[in-house]
PDB file of C-alpha atoms (C1' of nucleotides) in Angstrom:
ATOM      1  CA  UNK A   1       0.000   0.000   0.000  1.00 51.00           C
ATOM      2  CA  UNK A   2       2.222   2.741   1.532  1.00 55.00           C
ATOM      3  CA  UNK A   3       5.181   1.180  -0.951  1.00 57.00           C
ATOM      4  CA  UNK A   4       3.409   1.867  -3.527  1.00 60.00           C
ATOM      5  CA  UNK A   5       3.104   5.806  -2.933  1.00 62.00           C
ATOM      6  CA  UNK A   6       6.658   5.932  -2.495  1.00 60.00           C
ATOM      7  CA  UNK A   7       7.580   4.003  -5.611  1.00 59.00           C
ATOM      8  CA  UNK A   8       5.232   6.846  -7.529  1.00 57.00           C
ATOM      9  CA  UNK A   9       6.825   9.046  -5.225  1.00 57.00           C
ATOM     10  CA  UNK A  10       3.417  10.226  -4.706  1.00 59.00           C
ATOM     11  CA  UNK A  11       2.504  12.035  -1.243  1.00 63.00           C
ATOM     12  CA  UNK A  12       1.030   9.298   1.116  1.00 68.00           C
ATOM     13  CA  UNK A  13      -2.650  10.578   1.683  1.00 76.00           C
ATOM     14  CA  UNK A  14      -2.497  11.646   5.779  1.00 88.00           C
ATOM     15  CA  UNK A  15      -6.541  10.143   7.774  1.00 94.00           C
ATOM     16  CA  UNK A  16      -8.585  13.077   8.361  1.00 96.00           C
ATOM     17  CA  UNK A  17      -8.537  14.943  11.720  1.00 96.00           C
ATOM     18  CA  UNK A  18      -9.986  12.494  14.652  1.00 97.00           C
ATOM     19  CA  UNK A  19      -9.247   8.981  12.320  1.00 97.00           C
ATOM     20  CA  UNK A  20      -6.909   6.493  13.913  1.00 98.00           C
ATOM     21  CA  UNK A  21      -6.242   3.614  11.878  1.00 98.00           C
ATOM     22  CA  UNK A  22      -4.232   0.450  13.913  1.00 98.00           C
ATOM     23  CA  UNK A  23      -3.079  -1.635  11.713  1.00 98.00           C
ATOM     24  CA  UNK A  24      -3.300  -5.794  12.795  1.00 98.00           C
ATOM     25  CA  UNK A  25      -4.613  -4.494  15.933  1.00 98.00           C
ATOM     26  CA  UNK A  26      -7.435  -7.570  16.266  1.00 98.00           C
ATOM     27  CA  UNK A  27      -6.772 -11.415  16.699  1.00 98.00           C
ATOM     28  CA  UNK A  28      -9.861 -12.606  14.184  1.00 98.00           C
ATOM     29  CA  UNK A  29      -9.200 -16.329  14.935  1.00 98.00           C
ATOM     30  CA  UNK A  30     -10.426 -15.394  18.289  1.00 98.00           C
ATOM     31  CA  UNK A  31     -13.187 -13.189  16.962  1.00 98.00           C
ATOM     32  CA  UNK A  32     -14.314 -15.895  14.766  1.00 98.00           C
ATOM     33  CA  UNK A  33     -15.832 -18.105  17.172  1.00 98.00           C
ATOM     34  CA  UNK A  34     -17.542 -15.311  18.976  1.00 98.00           C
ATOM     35  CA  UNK A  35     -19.011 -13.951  15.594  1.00 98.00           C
ATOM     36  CA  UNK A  36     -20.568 -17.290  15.029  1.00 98.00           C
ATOM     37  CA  UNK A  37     -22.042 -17.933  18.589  1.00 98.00           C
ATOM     38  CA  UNK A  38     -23.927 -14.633  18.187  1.00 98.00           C
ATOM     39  CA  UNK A  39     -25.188 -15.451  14.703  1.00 98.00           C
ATOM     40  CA  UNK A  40     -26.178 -18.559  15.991  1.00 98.00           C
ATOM     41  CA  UNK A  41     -28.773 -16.696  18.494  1.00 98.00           C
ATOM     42  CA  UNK A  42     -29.326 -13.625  16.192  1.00 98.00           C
ATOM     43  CA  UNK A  43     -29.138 -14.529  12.253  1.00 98.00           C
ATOM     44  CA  UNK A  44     -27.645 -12.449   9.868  1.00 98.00           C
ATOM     45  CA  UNK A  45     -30.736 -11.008   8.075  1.00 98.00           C
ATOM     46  CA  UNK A  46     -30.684  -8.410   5.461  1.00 97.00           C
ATOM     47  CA  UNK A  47     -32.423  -5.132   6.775  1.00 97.00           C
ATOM     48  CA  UNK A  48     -34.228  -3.156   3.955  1.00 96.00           C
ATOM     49  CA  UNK A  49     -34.198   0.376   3.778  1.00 94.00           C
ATOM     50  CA  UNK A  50     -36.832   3.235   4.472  1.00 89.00           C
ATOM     51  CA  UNK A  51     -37.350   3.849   1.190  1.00 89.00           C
ATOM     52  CA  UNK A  52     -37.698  -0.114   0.128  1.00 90.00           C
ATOM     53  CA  UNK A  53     -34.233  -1.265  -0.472  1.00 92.00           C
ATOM     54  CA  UNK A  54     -32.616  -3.788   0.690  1.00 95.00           C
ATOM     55  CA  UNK A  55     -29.290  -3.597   2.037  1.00 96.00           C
ATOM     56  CA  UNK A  56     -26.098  -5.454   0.365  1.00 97.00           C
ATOM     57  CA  UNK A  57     -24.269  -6.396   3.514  1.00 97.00           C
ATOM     58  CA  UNK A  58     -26.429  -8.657   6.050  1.00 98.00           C
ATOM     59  CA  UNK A  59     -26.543  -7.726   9.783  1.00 98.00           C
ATOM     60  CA  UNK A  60     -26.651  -8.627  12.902  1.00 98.00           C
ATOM     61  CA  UNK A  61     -26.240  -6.912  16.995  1.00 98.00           C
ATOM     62  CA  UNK A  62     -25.079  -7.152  19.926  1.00 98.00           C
ATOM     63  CA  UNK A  63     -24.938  -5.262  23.020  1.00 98.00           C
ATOM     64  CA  UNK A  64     -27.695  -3.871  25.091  1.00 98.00           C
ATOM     65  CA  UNK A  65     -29.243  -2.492  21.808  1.00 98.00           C
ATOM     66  CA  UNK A  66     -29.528  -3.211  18.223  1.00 98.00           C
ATOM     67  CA  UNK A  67     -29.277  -1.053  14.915  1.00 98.00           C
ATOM     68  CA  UNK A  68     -32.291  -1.591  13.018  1.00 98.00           C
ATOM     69  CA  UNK A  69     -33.637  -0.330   9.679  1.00 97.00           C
ATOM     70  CA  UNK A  70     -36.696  -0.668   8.314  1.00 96.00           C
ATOM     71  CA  UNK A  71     -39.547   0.865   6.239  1.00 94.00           C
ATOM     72  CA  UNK A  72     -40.307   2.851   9.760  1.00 95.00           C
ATOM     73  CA  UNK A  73     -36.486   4.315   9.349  1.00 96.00           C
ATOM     74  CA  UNK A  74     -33.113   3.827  11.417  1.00 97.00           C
ATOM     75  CA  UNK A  75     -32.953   3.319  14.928  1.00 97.00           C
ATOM     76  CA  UNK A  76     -31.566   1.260  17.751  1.00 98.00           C
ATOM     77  CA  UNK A  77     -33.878  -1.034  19.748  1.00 98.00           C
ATOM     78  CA  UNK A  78     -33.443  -3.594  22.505  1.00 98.00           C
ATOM     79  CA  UNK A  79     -34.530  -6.258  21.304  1.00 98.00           C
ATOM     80  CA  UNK A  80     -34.133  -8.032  17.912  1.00 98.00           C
ATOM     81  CA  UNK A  81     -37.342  -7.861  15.676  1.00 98.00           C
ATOM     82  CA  UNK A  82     -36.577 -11.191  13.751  1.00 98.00           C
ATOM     83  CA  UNK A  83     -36.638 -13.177  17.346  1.00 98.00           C
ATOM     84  CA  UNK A  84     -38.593 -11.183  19.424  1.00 98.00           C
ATOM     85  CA  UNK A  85     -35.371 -11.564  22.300  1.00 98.00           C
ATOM     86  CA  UNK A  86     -32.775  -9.522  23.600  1.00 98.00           C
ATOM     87  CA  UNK A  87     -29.530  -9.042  21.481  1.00 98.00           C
ATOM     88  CA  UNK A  88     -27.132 -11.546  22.573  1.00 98.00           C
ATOM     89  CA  UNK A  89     -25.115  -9.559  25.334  1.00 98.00           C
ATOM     90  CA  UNK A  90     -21.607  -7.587  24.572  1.00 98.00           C
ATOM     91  CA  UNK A  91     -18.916 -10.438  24.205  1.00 98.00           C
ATOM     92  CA  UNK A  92     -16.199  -9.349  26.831  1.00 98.00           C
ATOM     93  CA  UNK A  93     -13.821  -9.683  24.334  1.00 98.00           C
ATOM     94  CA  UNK A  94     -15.714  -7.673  21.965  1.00 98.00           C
ATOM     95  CA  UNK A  95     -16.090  -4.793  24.955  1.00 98.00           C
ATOM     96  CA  UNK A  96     -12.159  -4.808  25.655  1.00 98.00           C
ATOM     97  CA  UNK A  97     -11.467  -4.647  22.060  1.00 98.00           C
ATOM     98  CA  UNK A  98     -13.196  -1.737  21.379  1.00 98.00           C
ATOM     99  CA  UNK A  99     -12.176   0.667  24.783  1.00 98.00           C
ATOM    100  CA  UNK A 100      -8.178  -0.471  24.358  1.00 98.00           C
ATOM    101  CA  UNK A 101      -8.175   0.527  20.580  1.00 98.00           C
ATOM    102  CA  UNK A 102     -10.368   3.793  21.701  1.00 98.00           C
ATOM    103  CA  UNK A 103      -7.885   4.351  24.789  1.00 98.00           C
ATOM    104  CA  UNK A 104      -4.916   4.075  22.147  1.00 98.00           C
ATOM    105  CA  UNK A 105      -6.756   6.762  19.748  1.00 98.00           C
ATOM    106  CA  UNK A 106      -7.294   9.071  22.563  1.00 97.00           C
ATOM    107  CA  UNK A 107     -11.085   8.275  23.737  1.00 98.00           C
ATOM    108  CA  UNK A 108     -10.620   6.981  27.008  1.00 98.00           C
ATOM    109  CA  UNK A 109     -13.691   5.625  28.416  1.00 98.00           C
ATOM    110  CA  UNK A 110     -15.345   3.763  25.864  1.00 98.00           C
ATOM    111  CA  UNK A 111     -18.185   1.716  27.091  1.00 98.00           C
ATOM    112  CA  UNK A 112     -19.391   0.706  23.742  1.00 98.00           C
ATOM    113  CA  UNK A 113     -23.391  -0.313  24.098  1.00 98.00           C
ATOM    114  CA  UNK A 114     -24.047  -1.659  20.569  1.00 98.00           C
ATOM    115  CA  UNK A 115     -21.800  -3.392  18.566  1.00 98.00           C
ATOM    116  CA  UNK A 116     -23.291  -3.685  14.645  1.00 98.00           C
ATOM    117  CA  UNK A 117     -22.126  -6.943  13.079  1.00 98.00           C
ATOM    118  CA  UNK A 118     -22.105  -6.682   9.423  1.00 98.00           C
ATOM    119  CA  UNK A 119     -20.999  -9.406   6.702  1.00 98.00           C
ATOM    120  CA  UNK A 120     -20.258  -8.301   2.916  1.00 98.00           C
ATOM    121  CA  UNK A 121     -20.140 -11.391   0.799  1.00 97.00           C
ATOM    122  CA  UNK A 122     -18.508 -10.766  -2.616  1.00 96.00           C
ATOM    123  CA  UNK A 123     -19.699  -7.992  -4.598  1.00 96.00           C
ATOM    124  CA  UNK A 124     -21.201  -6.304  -1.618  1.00 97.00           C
ATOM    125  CA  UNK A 125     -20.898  -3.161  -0.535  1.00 97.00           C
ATOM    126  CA  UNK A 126     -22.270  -0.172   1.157  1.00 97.00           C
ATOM    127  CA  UNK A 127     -22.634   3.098  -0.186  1.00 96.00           C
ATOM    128  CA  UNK A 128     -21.453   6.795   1.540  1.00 96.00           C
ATOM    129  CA  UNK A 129     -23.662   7.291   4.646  1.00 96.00           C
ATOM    130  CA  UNK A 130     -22.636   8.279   8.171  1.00 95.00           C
ATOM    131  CA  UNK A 131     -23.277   7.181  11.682  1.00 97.00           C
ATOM    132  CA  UNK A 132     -25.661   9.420  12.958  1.00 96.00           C
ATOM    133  CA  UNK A 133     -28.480   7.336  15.338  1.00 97.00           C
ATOM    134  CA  UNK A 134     -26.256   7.727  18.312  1.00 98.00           C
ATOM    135  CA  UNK A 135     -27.560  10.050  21.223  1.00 97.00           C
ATOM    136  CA  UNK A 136     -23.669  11.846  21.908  1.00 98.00           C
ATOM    137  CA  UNK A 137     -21.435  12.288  19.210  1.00 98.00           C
ATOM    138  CA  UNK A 138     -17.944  13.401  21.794  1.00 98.00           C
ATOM    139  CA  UNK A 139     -18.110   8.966  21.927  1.00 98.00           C
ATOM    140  CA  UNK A 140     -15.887   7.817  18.714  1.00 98.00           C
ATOM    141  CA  UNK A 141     -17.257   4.689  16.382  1.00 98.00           C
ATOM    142  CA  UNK A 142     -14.722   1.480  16.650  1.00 98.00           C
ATOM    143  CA  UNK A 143     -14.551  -0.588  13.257  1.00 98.00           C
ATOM    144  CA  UNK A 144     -13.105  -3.940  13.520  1.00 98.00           C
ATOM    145  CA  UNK A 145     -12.212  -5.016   9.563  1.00 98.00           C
ATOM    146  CA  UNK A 146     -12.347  -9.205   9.721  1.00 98.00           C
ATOM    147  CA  UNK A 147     -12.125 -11.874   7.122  1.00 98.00           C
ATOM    148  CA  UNK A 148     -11.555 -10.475   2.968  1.00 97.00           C
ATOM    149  CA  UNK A 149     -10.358  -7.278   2.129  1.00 97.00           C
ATOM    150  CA  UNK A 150     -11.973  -4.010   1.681  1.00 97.00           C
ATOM    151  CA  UNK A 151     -11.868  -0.297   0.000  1.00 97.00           C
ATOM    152  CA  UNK A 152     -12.979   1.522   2.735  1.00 98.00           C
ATOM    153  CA  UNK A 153     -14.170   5.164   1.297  1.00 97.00           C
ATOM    154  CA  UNK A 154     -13.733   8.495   3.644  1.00 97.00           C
ATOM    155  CA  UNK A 155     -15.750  11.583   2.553  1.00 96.00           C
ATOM    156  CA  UNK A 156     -16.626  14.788   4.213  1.00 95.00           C
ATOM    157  CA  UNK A 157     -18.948  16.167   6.659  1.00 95.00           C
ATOM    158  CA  UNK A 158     -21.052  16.853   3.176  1.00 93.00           C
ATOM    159  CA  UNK A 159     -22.194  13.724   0.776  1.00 92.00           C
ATOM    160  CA  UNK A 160     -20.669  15.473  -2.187  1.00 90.00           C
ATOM    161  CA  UNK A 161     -17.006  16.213  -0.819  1.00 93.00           C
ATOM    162  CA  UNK A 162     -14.994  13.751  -2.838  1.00 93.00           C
ATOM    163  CA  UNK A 163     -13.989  10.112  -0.566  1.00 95.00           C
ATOM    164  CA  UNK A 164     -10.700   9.012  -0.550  1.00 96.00           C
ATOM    165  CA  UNK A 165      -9.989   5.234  -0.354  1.00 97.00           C
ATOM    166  CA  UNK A 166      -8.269   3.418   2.389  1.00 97.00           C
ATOM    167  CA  UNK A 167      -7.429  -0.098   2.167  1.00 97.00           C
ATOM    168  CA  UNK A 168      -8.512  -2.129   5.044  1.00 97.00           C
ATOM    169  CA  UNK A 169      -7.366  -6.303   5.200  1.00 97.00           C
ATOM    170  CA  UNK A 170      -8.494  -8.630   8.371  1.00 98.00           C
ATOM    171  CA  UNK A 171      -7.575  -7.711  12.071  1.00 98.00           C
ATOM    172  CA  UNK A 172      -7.422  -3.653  10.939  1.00 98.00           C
ATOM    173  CA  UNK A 173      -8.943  -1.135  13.590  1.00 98.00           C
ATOM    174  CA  UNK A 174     -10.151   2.089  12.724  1.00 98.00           C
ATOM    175  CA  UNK A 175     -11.322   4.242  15.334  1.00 98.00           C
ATOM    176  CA  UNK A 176     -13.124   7.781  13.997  1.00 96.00           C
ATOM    177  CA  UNK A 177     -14.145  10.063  16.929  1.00 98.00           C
ATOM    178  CA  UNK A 178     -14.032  14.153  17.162  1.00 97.00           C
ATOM    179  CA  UNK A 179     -14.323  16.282  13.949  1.00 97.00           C
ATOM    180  CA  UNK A 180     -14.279  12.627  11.975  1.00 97.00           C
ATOM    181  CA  UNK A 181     -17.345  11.137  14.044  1.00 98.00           C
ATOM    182  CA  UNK A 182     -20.179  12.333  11.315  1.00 97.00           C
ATOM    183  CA  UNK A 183     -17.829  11.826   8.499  1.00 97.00           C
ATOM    184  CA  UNK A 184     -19.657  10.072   5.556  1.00 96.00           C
ATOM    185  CA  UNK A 185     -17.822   6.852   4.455  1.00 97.00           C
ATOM    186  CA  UNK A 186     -18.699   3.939   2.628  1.00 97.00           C
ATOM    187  CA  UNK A 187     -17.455   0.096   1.425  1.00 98.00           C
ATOM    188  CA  UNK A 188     -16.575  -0.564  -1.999  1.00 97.00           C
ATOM    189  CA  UNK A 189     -17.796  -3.469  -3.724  1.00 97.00           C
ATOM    190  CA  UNK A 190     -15.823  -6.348  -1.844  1.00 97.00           C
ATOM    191  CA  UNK A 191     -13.365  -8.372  -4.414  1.00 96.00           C
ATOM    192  CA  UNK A 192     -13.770 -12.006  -4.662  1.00 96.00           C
ATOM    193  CA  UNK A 193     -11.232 -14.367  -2.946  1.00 96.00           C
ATOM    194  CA  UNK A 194     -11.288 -16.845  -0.171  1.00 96.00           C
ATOM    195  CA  UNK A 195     -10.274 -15.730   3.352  1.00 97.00           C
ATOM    196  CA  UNK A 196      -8.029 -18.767   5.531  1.00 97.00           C
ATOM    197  CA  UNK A 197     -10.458 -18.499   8.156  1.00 97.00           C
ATOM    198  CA  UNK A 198     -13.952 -16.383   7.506  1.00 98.00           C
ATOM    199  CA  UNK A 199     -14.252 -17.923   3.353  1.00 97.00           C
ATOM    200  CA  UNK A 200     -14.903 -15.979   0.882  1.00 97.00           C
ATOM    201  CA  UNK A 201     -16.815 -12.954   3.190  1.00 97.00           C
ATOM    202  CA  UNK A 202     -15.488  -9.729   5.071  1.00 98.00           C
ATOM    203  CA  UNK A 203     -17.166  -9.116   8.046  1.00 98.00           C
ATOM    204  CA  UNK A 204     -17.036  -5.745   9.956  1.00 98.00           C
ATOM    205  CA  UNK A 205     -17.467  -4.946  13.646  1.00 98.00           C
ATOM    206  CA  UNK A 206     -18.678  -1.471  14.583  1.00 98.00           C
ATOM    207  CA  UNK A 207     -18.927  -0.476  18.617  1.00 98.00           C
ATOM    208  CA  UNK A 208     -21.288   2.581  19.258  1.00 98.00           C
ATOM    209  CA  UNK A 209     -22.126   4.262  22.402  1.00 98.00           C
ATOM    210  CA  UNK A 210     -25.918   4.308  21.246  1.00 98.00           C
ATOM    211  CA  UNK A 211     -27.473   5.639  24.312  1.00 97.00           C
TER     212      UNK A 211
ATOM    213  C1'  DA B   1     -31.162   6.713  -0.802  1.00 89.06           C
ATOM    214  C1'  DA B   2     -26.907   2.504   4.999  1.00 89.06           C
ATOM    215  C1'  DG B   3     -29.512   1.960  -3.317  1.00 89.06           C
ATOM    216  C1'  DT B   4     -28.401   1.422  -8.228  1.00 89.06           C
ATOM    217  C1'  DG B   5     -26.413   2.545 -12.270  1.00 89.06           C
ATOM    218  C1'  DG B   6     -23.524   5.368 -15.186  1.00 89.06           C
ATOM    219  C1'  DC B   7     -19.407   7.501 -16.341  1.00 89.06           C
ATOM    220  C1'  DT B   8     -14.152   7.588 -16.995  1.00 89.06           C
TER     221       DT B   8
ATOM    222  C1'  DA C   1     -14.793  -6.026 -18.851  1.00 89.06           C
ATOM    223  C1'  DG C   2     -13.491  -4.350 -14.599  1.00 89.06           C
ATOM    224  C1'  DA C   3     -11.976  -0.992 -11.285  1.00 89.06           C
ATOM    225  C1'  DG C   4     -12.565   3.527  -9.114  1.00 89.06           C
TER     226       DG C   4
END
DNA sequence: AAGTGGCT
DNA sequence: AGAG
C-alpha cells in the first residue's frame, strides 16, 4: 500500500482529523468463534431500507441495543425484531477490544453499548452514509475489519465532498471520533477471494455508544 | 437513498 | 470487462 506511494513518489494521503487507523490491531481467529455464537442466536438477516431497499451487507447486533432499519427508518432497539429476544449480550472480548483501541486513539472511556455486526459477501458493498443514530457524538465509532479485504471510502462532513480510499485487510482497527465522528464513508464493492479463516466474506465490527 | 447505475 |  504505503510502498506503492513511495515508488510513484506520490505524497502518502495523511486520515482526516480524529481517524486512527491500527493496523493488525485484532486477533480474528479469536473473533471468529464469537461472531458465530452470536449469529447462531441472532441470524444475519438483510435489513431493507426506508425507502424499500434492501441492504447489500447482512446484519446482525449485539450489546444492550440493536441497529435496526426498516420501512419505519433507522434506529436502535433492545430487542431483535426477527426473534422477538434480547440481542445476545456484549462479548467481553468484543467490549475490551473496542475501549483499548479507543484508549490508544485518545477516547478513554469507551463503554461501547451496541456493537453492529455486518458481513459483505462478494460484490457487496455499502454506499457513503454516516453514523448518525447515536444520542452523543464526543463517543468515537470502533470498526473492527475481519475476514476479505476491503476499499474503505472516507468523505466529508457533506455527501458530495470527494472520498478518498483506504485499504482495510483482516484484524485492521479504525477508530473515527471528534471532527471525523459524522464523516460520511462507505465500502466498496468487496473483491472475490477466499479468506483462511472467515471464506470468501469480510465481516465488519462497529462499537457505538448508542445511548 | 446505509440503493443502483452510469461515467471515466 | 473491470476498477474507481
Amino acid at each position: 500500500m504505503s510502498d506503492l506511494f513511495s515508488a510513484l513518489r506520490l505524497p502518502i494521503p495523511a486520515l482526516p482529523a480524529g481517524m486512527v487507523l491500527l493496523r493488525r490491531r485484532a486477533d480474528p481467529a479469536a473473533l471468529w468463534p464469537v461472531i458465530q455464537g452470536l449469529a447462531a442466536q441472532s441470524p444475519f438477516r438483510f435489513m431493507t431500507t426506508k425507502r424499500g431497499g434492501t441492504m447489500a451487507a447482512a446484519m446482525t447486533s449485539a450489546g444492550a441495543c440493536g441497529w435496526v432499519s426498516d420501512a419505519r427508518g433507522y434506529r436502535y432497539e433492545s430487542r431483535d425484531p426477527l426473534t422477538g429476544q434480547p440481542w445476545p449480550a456484549m462479548p467481553k472480548a468484543f467490549a475490551a477490544l473496542a475501549a483499548d483501541a479507543a484508549a490508544e486513539a485518545g477516547f478513554p472511556g469507551f463503554a461501547p453499548d451496541a456493537c453492529l455486526v455486518n458481513r459483505y459477501a462478494v460484490r457487496a458493498g455499502m454506499g457513503l452514509h454516516r453514523d448518525g443514530d447515536e444520542r452523543d457524538f464526543d463517543q468515537p465509532i470502533v470498526s473492527v475489519s475481519l475476514g476479505l479485504p476491503a476499499s474503505f471510502l472516507v468523505g466529508g462532513l457533506d455527501k458530495d465532498d470527494k472520498p478518498q480510499a483506504i485499504g482495510l485487510e483482516s484484524g485492521d482497527v479504525l477508530v473515527f471520533g471528534g471532527p471525523a465522528r459524522l464523516l460520511y464513508h462507505g465500502i466498496r464493492p468487496v473483491k472475490a477471494g477466499e479468506d483462511p479463516l472467515f471464506g470468501p466474506f469480510r465481516y465488519n465490527l462497529t462499537f457505538r455508544r448508542a445511548r
